[in-house]
Coordinates of C-alpha atoms in Angstrom, one line a residue:
Chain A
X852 CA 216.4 19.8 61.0
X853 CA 214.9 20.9 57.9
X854 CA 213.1 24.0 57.8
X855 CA 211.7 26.6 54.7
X856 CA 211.1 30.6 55.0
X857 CA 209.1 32.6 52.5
X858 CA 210.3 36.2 51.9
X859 CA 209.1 39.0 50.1
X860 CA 206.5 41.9 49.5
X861 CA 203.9 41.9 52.1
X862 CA 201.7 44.8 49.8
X863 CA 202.1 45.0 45.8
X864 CA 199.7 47.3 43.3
X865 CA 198.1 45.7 40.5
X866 CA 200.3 44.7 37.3
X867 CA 203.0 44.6 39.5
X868 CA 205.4 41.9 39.6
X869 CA 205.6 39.9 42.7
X870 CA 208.8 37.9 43.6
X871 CA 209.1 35.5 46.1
X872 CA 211.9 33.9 47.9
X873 CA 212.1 30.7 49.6
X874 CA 215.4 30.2 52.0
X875 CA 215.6 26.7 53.1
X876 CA 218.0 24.5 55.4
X877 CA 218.7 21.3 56.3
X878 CA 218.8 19.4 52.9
X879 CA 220.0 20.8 49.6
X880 CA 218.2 20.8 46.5
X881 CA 221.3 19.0 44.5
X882 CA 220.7 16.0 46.0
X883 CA 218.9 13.4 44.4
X884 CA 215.2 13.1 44.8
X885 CA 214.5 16.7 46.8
X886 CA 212.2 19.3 44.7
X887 CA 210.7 22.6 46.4
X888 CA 206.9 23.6 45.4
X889 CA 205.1 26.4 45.8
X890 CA 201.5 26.4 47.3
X891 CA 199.4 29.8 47.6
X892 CA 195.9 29.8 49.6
X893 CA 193.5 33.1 49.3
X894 CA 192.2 33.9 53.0
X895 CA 189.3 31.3 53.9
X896 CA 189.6 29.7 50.3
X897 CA 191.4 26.2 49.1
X898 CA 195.5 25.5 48.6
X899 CA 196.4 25.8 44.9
X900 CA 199.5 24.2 43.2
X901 CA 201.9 26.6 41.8
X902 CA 205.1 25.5 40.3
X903 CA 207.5 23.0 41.2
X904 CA 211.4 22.7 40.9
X905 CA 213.4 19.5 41.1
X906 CA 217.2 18.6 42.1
X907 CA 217.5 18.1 38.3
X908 CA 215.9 21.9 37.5
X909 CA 212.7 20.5 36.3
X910 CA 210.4 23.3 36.4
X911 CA 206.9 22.6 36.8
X912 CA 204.0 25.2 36.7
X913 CA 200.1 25.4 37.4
X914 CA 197.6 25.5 34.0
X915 CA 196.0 28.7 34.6
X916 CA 198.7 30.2 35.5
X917 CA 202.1 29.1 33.4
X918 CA 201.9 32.5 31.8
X919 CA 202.6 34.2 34.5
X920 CA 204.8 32.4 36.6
X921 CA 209.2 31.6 37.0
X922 CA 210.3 29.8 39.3
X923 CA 214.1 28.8 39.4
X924 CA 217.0 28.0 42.2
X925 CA 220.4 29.1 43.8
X926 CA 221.3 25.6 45.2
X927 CA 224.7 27.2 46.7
X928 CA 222.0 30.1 48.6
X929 CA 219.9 27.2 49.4
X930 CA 216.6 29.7 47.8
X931 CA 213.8 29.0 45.6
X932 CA 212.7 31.9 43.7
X933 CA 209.1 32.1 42.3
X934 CA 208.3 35.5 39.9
X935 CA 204.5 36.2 39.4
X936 CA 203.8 38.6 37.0
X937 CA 201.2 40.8 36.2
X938 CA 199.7 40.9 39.7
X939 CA 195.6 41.6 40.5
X940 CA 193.5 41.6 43.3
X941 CA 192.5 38.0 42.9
X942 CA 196.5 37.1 43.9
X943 CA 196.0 38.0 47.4
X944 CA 196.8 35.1 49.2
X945 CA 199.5 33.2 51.3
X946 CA 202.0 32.0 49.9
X947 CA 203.8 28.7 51.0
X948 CA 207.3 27.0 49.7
X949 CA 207.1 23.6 51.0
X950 CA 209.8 20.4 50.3
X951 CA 209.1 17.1 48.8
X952 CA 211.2 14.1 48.1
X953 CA 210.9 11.1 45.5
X954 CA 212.3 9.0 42.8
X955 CA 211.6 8.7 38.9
X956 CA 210.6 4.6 38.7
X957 CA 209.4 5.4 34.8
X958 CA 210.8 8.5 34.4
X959 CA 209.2 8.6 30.2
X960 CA 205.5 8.5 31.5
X961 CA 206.2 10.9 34.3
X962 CA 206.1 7.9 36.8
X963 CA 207.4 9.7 40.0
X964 CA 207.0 7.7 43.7
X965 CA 206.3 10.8 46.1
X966 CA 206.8 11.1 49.7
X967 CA 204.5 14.3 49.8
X968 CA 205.7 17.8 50.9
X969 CA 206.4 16.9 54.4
X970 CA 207.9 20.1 55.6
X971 CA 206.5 23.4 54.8
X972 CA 207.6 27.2 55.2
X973 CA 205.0 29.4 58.2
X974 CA 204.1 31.6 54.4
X975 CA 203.7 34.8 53.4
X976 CA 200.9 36.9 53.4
X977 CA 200.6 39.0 49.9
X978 CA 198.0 41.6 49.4
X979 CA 197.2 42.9 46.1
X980 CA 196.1 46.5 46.3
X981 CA 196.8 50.3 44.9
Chain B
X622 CA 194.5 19.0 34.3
X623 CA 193.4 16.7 37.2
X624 CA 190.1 17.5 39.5
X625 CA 190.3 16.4 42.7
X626 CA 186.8 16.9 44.6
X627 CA 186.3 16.3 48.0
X628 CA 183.4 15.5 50.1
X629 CA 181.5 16.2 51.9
X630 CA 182.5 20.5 52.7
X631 CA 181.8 19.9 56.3
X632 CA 181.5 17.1 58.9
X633 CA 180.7 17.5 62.2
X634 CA 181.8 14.8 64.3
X635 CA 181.5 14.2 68.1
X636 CA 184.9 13.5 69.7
X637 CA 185.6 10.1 70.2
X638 CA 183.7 9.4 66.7
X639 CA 185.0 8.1 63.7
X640 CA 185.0 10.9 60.5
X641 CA 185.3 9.6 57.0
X642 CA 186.4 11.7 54.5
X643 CA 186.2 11.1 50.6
X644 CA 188.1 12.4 47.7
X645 CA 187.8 12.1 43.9
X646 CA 189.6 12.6 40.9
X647 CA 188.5 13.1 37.6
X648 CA 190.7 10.1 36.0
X649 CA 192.5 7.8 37.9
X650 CA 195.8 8.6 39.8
X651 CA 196.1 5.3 41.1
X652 CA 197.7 5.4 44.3
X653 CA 199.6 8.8 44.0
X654 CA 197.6 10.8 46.9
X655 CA 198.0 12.3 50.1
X656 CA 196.2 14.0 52.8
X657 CA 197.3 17.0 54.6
X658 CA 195.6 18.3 57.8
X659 CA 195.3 22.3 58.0
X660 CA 194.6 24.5 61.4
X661 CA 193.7 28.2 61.4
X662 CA 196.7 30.4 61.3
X663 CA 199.3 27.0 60.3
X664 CA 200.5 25.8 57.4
X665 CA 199.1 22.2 56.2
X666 CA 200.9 19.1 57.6
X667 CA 201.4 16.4 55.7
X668 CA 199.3 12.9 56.9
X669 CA 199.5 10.3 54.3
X670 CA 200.6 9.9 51.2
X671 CA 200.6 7.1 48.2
X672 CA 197.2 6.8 49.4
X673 CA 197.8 4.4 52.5
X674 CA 201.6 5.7 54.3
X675 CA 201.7 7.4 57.0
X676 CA 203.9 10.5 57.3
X677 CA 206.8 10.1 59.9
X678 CA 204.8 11.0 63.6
X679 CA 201.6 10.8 62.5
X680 CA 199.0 8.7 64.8
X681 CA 197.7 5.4 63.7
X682 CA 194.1 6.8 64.0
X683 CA 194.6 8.4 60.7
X684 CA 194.4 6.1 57.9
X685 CA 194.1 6.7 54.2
X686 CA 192.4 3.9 51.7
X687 CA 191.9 3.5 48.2
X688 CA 193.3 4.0 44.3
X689 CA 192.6 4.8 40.9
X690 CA 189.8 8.1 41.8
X691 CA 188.0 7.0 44.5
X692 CA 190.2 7.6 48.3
X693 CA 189.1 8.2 52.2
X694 CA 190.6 9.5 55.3
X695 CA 190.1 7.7 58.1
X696 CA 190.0 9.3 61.6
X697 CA 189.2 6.3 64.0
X698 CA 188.6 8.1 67.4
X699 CA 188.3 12.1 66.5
X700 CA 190.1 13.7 69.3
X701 CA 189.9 17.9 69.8
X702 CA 193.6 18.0 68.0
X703 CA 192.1 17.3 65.2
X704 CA 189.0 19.5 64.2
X705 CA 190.8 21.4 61.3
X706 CA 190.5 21.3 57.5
X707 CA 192.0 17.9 55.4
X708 CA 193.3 18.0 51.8
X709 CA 193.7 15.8 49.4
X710 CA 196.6 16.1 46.9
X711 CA 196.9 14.7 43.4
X712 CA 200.5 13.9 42.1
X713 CA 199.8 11.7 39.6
X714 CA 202.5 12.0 36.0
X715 CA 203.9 14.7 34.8
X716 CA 202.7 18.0 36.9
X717 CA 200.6 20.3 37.6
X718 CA 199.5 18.9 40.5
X719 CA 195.9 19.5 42.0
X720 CA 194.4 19.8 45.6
X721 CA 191.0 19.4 46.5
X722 CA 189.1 22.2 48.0
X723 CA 188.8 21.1 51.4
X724 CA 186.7 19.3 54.2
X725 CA 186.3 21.1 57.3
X726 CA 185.7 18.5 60.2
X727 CA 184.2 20.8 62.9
X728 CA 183.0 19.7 66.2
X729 CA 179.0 18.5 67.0

């Protein structure tokens, strides 16, 4: 059975730096094709795209928000760390690890066949106050 | 970056009805989309994905169409299960990866 658990700071200040575990069982993120992502939704607003890490330590990260983000992997914990620095009020949000599965067919375009995230972590709540 | 844009915000749909769901992107992604289905309080769970599969468990009334920027959820028969919010997910190349922001499908 696969399952994900987000850990960390339920209350940081602003320009703090918020870091995030993700604990995960059931598959290991050495094996071929597995990659853990990182979601966060504001209360009552959209999901937004973090980062992603692959099998291969490909490290992925969100636009708006490369800057401030790290995300990297102890595959012999089994844990996904993501570092967010420079924390403000507009952070406040859940926070979901989630794991996906797939296969490079064209790996020089980026062409990546996806199975979707198709087991996610319950997330963690992270309010941004002083 | 990608933008996914989904339509419309809110349905309301009588059970037993069928909802239809859209979702756009802002270039094409051919077939690299999936759906995810959201309650209050849960995490999303994955429905579809490369536009038309259906994740492991999930009911044939959910069906997903479509390719390039132009996609739909299908819910054949709505039943109360499934009045929650539905995603659409871009993972198209090289990441980032978008969502859209959301339809709520709310009872009539």
């Amino acid at each position: 059975q696969v399952t994900l658990r987000e850990s960390g700071p339920a209350l940081v200040k602003p320009t703090q730096t918020l870091t995030l575990t993700c604990t995960f069982s059931g598959f290991s993120l050495s094996t071929s094709g597995m990659c853990v992502t990182w979601i966060r939704q504001p209360p009552g607003k959209a999901l937004e795209w973090l980062a992603r890490i692959n099998w291969e330590d490909d490290k992925y990260y969100s636009t708006s928000l490369k800057t401030r983000l790290t995300i990297s992997k102890d595959t012999s914990k089994n844990q996904v760390v993501l570092t967010v620095t420079n924390m403000g009020p507009v952070d406040t949000a859940t926070y979901y690890c989630a794991r996906g599965r797939g296969y490079y067919y064209h790996r020089g375009s980026g062409g990546y066949y996806f199975y979707g995230m198709d087991v996610w972590g319950q997330g963690t709540a992270v309010t941004v106050s002083s | 970056e990608i933008v996914v844009t989904q339509s419309p915000a809110t349905l309301s749909v009588s059970p037993g009805e069928r909802a239809t769901l859209s979702c756009r992107a802002s270039q094409s992604v051919s077939s690299n989309l999936a759906w995810y289905q959201q309650k209050p309080g849960q995490p999303p769970r994955l429905l579809i994905y490369g536009a038309s599969t259906r994740a492991t468990g999930i009911p044939v009334r959910f069906s997903g169409s479509g390719s390039g920027t132009e996609f739909t959820l299908t819910i054949s028969s709505l039943q109360s299960e499934d009045f929650a919010v539905y995603y659409c997910h871009q993972y198209n190349g090289w990441p980032p990866w978008t969502f859209g922001q959301g339809t709520k499908v709310e009872i009539k």
